[in-house]
Coordinates of C-alpha atoms in Angstrom, one line a residue:
Chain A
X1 CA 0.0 0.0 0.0
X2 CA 1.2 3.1 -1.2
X3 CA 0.5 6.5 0.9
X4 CA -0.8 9.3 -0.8
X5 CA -0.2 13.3 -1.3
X6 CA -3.6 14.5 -0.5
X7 CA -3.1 18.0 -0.2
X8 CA -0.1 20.6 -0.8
X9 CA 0.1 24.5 0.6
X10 CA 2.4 26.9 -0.6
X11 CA 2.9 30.5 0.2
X12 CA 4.1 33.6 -1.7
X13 CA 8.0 33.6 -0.8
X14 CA 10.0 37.1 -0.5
X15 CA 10.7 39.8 2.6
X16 CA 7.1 40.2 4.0
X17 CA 7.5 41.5 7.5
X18 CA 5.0 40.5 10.1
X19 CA 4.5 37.2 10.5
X20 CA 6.2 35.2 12.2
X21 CA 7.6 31.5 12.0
X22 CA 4.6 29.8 13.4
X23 CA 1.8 32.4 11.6
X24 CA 3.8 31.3 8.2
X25 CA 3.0 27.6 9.2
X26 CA -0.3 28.3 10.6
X27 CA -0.9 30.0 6.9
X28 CA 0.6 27.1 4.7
X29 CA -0.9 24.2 7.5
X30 CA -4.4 26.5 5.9
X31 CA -3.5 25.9 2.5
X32 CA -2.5 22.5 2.7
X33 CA -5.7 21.4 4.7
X34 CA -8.6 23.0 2.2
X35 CA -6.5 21.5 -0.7
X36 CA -6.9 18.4 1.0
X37 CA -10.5 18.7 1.8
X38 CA -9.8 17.9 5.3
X39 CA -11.0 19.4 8.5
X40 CA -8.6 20.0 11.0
X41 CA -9.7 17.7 13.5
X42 CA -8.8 14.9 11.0
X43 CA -5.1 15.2 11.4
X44 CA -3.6 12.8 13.8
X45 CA 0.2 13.4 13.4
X46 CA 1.8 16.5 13.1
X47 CA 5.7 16.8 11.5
X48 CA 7.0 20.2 11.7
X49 CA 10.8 21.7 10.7
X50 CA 12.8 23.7 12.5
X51 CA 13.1 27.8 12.2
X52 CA 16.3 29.3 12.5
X53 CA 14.7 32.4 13.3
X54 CA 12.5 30.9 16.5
X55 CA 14.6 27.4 17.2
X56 CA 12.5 25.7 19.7
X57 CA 12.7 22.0 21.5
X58 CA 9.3 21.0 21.1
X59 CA 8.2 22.6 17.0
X60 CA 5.6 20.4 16.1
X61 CA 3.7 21.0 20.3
X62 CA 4.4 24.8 19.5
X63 CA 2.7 24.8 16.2
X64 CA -0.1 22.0 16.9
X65 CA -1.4 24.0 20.1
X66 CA -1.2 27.6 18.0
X67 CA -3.0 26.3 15.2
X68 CA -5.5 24.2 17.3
X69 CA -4.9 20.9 16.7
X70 CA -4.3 18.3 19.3
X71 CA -2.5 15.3 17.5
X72 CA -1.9 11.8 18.9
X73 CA 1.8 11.8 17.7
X74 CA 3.7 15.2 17.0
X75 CA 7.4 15.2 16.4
X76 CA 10.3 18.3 14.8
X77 CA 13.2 17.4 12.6
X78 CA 16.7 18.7 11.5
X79 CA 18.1 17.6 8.3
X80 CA 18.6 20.6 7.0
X81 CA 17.6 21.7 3.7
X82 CA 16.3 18.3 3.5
X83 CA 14.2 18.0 6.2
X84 CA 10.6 18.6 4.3
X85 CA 11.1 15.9 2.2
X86 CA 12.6 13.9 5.2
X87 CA 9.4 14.4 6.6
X88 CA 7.4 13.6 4.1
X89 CA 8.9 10.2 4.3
X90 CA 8.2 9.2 7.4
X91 CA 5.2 10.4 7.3
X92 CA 4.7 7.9 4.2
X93 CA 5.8 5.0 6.2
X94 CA 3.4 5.9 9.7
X95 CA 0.2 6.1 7.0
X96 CA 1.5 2.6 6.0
X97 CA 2.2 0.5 8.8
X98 CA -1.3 2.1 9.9
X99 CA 0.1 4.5 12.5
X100 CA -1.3 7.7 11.3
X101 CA -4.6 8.4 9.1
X102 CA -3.9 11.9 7.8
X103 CA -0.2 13.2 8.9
X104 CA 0.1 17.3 8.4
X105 CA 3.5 17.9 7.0
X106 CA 4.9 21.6 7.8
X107 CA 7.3 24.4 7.8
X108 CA 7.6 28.0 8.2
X109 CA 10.1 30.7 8.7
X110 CA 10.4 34.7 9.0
X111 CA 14.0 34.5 7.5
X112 CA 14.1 37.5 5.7
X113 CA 12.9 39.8 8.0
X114 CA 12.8 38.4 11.4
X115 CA 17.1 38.1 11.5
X116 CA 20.0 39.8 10.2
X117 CA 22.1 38.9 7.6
X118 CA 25.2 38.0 9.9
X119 CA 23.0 36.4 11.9
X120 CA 21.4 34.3 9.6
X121 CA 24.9 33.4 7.9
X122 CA 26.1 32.4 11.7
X123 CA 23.2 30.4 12.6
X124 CA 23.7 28.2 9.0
X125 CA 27.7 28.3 9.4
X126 CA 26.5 25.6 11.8
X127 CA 26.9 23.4 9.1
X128 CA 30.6 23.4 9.1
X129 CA 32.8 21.6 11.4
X130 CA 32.9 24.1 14.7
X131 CA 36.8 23.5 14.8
X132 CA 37.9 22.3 11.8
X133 CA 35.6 24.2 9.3
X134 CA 34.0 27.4 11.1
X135 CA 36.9 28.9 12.2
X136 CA 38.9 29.3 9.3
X137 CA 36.3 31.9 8.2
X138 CA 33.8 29.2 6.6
X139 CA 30.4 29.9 6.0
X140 CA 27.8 28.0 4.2
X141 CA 28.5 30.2 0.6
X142 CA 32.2 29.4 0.9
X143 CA 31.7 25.5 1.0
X144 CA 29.1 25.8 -2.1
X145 CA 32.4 27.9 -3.6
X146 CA 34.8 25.3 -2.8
X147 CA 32.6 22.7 -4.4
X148 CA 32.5 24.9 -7.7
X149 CA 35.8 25.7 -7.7
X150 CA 36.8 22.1 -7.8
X151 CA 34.0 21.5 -10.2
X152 CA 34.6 24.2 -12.9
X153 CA 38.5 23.3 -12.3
X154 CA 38.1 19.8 -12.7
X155 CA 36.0 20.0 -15.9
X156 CA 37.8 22.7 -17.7
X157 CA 35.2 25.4 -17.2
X158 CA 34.5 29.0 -16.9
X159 CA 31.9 30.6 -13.8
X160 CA 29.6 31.3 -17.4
X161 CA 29.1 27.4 -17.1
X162 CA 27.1 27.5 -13.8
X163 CA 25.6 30.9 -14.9
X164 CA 23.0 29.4 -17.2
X165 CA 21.3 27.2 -13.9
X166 CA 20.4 30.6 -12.3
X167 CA 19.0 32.6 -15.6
X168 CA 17.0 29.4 -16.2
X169 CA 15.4 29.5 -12.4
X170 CA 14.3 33.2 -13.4
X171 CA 13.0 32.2 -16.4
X172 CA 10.7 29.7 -14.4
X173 CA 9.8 32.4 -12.3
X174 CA 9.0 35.0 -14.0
X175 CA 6.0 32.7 -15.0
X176 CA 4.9 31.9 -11.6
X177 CA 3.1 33.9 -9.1
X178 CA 4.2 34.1 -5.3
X179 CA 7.7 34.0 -6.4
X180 CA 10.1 36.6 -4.9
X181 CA 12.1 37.5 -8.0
X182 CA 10.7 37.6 -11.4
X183 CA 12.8 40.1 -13.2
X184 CA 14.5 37.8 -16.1
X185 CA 18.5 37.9 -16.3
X186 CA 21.1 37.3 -18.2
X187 CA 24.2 34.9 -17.8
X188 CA 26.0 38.7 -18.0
X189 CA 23.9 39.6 -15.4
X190 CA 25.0 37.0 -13.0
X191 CA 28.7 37.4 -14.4
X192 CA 28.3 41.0 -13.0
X193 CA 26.8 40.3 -9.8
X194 CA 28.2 41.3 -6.8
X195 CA 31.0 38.6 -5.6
X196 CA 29.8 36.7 -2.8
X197 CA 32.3 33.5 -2.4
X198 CA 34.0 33.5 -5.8
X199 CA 33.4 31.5 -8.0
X200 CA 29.6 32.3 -6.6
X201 CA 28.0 35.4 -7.3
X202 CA 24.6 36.9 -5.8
X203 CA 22.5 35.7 -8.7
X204 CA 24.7 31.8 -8.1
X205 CA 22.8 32.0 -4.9
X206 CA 19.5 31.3 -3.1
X207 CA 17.5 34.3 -1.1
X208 CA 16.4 34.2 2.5
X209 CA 12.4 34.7 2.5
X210 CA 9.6 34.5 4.4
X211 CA 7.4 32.0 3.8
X212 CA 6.3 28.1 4.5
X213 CA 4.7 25.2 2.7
X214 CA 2.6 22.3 3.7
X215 CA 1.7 18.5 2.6
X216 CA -0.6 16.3 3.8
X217 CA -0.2 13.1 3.4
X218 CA -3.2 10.2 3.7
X219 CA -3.7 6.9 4.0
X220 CA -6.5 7.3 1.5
X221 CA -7.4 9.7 -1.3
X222 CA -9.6 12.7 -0.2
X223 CA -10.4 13.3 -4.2
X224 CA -9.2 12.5 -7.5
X225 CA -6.1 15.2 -7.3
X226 CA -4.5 13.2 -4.8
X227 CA -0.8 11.7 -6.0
X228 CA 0.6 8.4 -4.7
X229 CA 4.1 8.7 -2.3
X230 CA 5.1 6.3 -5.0
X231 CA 8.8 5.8 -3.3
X232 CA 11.3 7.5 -1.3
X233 CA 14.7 7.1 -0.4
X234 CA 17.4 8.8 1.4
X235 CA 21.6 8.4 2.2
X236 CA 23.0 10.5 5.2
X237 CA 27.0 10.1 4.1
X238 CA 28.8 12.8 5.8
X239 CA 27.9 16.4 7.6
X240 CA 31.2 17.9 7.0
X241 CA 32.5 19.3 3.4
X242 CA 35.9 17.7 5.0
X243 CA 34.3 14.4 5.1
X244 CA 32.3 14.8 1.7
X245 CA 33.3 11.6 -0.7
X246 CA 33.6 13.5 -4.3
X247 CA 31.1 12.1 -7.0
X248 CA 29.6 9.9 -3.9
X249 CA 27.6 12.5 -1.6
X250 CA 24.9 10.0 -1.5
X251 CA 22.3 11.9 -3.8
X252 CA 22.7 9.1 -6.4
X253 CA 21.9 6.6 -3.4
X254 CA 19.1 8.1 -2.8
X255 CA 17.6 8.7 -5.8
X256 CA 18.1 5.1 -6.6
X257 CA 16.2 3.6 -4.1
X258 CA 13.7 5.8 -4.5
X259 CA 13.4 5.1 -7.7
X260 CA 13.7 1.3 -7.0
X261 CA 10.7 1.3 -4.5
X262 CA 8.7 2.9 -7.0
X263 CA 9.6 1.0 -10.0
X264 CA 10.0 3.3 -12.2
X265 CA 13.6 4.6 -14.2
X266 CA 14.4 8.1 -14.8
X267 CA 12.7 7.3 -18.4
X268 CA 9.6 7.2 -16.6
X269 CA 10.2 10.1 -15.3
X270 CA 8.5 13.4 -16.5
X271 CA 8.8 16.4 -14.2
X272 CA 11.5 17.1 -12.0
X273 CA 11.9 19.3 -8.3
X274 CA 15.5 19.3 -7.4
X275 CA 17.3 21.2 -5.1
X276 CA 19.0 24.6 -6.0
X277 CA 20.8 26.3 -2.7
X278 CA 23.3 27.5 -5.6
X279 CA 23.8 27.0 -8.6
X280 CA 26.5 24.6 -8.2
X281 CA 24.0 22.7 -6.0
X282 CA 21.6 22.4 -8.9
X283 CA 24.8 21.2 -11.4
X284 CA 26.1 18.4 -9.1
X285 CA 22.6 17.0 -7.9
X286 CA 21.2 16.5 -11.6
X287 CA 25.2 15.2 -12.5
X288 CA 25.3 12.8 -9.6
X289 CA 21.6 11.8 -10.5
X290 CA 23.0 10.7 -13.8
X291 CA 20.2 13.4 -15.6
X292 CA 23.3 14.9 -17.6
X293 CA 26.6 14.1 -18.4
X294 CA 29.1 14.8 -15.8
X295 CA 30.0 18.7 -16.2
X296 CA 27.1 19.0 -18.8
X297 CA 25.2 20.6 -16.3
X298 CA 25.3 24.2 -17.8
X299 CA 25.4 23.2 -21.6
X300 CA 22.3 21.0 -21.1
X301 CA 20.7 23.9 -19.1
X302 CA 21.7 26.4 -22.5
X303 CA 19.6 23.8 -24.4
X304 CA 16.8 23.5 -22.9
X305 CA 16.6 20.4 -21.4
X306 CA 15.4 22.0 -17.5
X307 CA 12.6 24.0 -19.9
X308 CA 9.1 22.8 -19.8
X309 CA 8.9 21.1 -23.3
X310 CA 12.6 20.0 -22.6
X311 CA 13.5 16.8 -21.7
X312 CA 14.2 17.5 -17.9
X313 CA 11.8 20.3 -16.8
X314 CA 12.9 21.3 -13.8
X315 CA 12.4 23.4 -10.9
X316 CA 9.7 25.1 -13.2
X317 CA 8.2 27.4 -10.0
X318 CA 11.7 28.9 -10.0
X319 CA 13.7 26.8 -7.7
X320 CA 15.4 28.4 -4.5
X321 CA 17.4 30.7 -6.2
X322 CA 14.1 32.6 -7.7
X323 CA 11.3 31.7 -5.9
X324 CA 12.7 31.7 -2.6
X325 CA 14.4 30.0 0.1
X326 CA 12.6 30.2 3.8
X327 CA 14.8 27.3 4.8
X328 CA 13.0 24.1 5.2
X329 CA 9.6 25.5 3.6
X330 CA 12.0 26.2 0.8
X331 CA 12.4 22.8 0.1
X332 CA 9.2 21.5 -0.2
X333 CA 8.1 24.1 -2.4
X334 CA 10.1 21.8 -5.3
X335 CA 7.4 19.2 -4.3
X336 CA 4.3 21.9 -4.6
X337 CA 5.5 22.6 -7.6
X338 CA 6.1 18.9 -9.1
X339 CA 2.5 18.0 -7.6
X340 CA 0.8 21.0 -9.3
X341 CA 2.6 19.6 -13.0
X342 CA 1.3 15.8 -11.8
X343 CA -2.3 17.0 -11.1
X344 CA -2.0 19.2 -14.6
X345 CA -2.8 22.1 -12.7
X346 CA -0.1 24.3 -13.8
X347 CA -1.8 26.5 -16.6
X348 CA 0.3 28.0 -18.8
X349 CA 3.6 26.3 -17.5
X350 CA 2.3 23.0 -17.7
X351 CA 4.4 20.1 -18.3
X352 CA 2.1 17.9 -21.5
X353 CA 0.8 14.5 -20.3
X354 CA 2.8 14.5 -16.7
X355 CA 2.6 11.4 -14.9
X356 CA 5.6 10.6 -12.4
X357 CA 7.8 13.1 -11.0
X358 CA 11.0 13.0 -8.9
X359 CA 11.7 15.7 -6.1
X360 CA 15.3 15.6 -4.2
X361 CA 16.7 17.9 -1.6
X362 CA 19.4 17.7 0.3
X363 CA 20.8 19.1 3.3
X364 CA 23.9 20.6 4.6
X365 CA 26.9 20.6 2.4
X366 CA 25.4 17.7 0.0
X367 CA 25.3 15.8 3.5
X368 CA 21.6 14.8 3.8
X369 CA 19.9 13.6 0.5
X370 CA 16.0 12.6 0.3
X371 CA 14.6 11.4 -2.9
X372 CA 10.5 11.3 -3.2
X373 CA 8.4 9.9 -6.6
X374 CA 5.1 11.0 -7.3
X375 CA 2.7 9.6 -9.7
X376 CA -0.2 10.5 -11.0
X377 CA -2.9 7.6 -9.4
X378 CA -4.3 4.5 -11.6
X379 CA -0.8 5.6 -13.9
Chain B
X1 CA 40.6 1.6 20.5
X2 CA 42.5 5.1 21.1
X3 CA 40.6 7.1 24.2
X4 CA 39.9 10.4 21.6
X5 CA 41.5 12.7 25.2
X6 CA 45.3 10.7 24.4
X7 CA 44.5 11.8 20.5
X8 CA 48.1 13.1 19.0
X9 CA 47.1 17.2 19.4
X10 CA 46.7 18.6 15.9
X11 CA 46.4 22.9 14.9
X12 CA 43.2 22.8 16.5
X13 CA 44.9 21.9 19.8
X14 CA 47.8 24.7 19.0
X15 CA 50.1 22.2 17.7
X16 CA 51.1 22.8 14.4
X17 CA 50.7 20.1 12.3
X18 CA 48.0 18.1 10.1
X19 CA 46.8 14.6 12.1
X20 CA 45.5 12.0 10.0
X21 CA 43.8 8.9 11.3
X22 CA 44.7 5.4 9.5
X23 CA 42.1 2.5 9.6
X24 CA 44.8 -0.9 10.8
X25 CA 41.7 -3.1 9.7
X26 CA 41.5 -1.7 5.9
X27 CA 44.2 1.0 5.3
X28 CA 41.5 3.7 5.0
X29 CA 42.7 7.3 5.6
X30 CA 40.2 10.3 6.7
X31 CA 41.0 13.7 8.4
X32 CA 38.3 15.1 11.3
X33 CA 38.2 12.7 14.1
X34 CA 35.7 9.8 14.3
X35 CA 35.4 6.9 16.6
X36 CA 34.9 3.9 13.6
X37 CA 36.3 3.4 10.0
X38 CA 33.2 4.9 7.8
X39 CA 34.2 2.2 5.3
X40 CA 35.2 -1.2 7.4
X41 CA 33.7 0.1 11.1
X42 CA 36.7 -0.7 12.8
X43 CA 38.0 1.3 15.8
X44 CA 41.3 0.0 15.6
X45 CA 43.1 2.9 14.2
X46 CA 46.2 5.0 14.0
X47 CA 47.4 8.6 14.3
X48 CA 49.7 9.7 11.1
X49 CA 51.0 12.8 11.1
X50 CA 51.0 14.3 7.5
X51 CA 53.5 15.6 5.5
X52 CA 51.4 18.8 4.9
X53 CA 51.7 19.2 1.0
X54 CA 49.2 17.7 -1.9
X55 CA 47.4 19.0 -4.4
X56 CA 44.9 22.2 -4.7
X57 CA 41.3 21.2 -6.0
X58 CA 39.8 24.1 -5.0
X59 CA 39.9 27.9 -3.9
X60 CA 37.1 30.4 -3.0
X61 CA 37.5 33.9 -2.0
X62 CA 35.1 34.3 0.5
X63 CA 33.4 38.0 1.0
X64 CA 30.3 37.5 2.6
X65 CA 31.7 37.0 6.3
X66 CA 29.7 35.8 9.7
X67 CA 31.3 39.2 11.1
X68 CA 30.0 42.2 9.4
X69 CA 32.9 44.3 8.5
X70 CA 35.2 41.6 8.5
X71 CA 37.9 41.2 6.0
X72 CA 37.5 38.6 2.5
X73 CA 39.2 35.5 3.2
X74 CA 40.4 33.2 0.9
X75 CA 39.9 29.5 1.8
X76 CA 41.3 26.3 -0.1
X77 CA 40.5 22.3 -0.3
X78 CA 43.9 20.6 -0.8
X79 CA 43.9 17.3 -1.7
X80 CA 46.8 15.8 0.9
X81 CA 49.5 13.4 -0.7
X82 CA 48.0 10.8 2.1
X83 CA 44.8 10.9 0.4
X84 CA 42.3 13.0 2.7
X85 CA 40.8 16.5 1.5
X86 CA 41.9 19.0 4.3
X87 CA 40.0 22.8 4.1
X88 CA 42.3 25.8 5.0
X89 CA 43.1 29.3 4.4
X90 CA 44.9 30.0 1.2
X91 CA 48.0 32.7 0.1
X92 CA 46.7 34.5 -2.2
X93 CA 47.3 33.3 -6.0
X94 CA 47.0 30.0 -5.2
X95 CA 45.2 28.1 -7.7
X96 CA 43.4 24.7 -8.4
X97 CA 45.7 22.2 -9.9
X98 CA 48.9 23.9 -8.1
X99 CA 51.0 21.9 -5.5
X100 CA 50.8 23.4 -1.9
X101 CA 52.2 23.1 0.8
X102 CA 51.1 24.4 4.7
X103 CA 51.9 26.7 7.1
X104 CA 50.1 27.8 10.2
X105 CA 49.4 30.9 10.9
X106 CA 48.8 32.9 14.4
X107 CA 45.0 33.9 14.5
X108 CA 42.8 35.2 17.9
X109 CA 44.2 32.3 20.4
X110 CA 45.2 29.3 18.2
X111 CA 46.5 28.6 14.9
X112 CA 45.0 27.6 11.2
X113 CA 46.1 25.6 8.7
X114 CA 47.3 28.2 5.8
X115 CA 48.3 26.8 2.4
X116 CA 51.1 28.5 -0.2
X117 CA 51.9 27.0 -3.6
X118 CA 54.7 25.1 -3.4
X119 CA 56.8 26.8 -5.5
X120 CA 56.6 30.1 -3.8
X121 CA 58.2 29.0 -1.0

């Protein structure tokens, strides 16, 4: 028995002072619930990520008794930029060993407005090693850098190669509303953005927004838009970027058994949500995948294979680096977007005759990987 | 089983060197401390000092610091002749694909791993 992907919420991203972490979950928990059809009171487990912004013991007790629901299991979890679709996965297995009926999947953060820039930058330097990493002056940018360093080095490239991932997100954007930069640019553009860690630029990197997203996910189907959790699969390899096995991170690992307990191969495969921190991020997922041709990434990008009548459409709401990053929220808003596509929802932007999707996000410095697919039901 | 407080102290401790940690069971090599062998799971393992030169893979020149105000730095990933990737600062100039060799350098209380191309020495 497969679980199923009953309803999805997803908010505008972008610097919208006021709320804060838990009113952004309360508003994407709203979302995700009258997509579903569901009343609140038929929720029985609550998953909730963390805030960087408001980091709490207890998230998913904070958020269950603001929005008002009182859930017989209720649990928070940290894997990073991987965590929604960490939780989506579990959630999938409670709904099928029978734990759970209708698990409410959310995150929610104030990013942009509710923290400083330094501060933000300290709280995610966390990611490094606190005495091998952190105090050499290592921040979460500089390990993306590192990584494209070596990458553009070890392929014979130029930063022009990574530039295309970014103008691409925009272009995705600019065609979908809620997300925080729409504005199309150029790979000149991001050549002449300000340096940030070189090789990375401004426009190689994500935003911090405000924001949060919601899934619920169901042991049965509440109507005919609901998607089956048709497998999911995960590899935890390393935290550290000094620990990181090149070409190995584990997103291949994951992806594979994922795609193994679905039963499906990346032929099947129609629509495509994969993580985007940077745009380096973006070129070694879809590389280690085994989408493109190792160091392809930007050239198959220039084609317009991540378009959506190319071969890979990908990240079509704009990814993190355009629609937004409100840390785990972020994540999952690859997943709205892939669920919108399976359900053929997606208007003008939508992908002809989707039936199976893949979604992957990983965490840290390419240190936690989850891998979802999605398939349209009775397909 | 080495009790991680009789560890060999490495730059982190003040001393200034690179510490490496050899599986005995499998002969694999890694560089921030762990209790087991990712690869075999031993814990029989030995302390290596290294040699403190390899190969540069990467370099980033880092802008946005966790300090506002604070000066660019410019970090490096050098791959060590021993095998493990080691992350430290970088001289400026230094370039992937360029031997380099380390230094440490004074910074607040301690010391960090600094890397120069070899042939500027």
């Amino acid at each position: 028995m497969s679980a199923l992907l009953s309803g999805v919420g997803l908010t505008a991203f972008g610097k919208q002072p006021g709320p804060d972490s838990v009113e952004w979950q309360c508003a994407a928990a709203d979302l995700a619930l009258a997509d579903a059809g569901l009343d609140p009171l038929e929720i029985d487990t609550v998953i909730t990520g963390y805030s960087t912004v408001s980091p709490h013991l207890m998230p998913a007790n904070v958020f269950a008794e603001r929005f008002g629901l009182r859930p017989a299991t209720a649990f928070g979890m940290n894997v990073g930029g991987a965590t929604g679709l960490a939780m989506l996965a579990n959630a999938a297995r409670l709904v099928e060993a029978k734990s759970a009926t209708h698990v409410l999947v959310v995150a929610g953060e104030n990013r942009a407005t509710g923290q400083s820039r330094e501060a933000s930058t300290r709280t995610l330097a966390q990611v490094g090693h606190p005495t091998y990493e952190v105090p050499l002056g290592a921040n979460i940018p500089a390990y993306y850098a590192l990584l494209a360093s070596q990458y553009l080095w070890s392929h014979g490239l130029g930063p022009e190669a990574l530039a295309e991932l970014p103008v691409q997100m925009r272009a995705h954007a600019s065609r979908r509303l809620g997300a925080q930069f729409q504005k199309p640019i150029t790979v000149a553009d991001v050549l002449a953005s300000k340096p940030i860690a070189e090789p990375l630029r401004l426009l190689d990197c994500c935003p911090v927004s405000d924001g949060g997203a919601a899934f619920v996910i169901s042991r049965a189907a509440t109507s005919d838009r609901s998607l089956t959790i048709a497998g999911t699969g995960q590899a935890h390899r390393h935290q550290h970027l000094s620990a990181l096995e090149p070409g190995s991170t584990g997103a291949g690992t994951a992806a594979q058994r994922a795609l193994a307990e679905a039963d499906v191969t990346w032929e099947d495969v129609d629509v495509f949500g994969i993580y985007d921190s940077f745009s380096i991020t973006l070129a070694l997922l879809v590389e280690e995948l085994g989408l493109v041709p190792p160091g392809r990434a930007g050239a198959y990008v220039r084609a317009g294979a991540f378009e959506v009548d190319g071969r890979f459409p990908t990240n079509t709401h704009g990814g993190l680096m355009s629609y937004g990053h409100c840390g785990v929220g972020g994540g999952m808003a690859h997943l709205v977007e892939v669920a919108t596509q399976l359900r053929h929802e997606r208007g003008a932007s939508q992908v002809a005759g989707c039936d199976v999707g893949y979604v992957h996000a990983d965490g840290g410095v390419l240190s936690a990987h989850v891998g979802v697919v999605l398939r349209r039901r009775g397909r | 089983m080495r009790a991680p407080a009789a560890a060999l102290r490495d730059w982190t401790g003040g001393e200034p060197r690179l510490v490496l940690t050899v599986c005995a069971r499998c002969g694999n090599h890694w560089y921030l401390p762990r209790e087991h062998c990712p690869v075999c799971g031993s814990d029989d393992t030995d302390e290596l000092v290294a040699a403190g030169a390899g190969l540069c893979v990467a370099v980033t020149h880092v802008h946005v610091t966790t300090e506002a105000g604070a000066a660019p730095v410019w970090l490096t990933l050098v791959e060590l002749d021993e095998g493990p990737v080691v992350m430290g600062r970088a001289s400026e100039g230094l370039a992937p694909g360029d031997r380099a060799r380390v230094s440490f350098l004074p910074d607040g209380d301690g010391l960090v791993p600094s890397f120069t191309r070899e042939d500027d020495r």
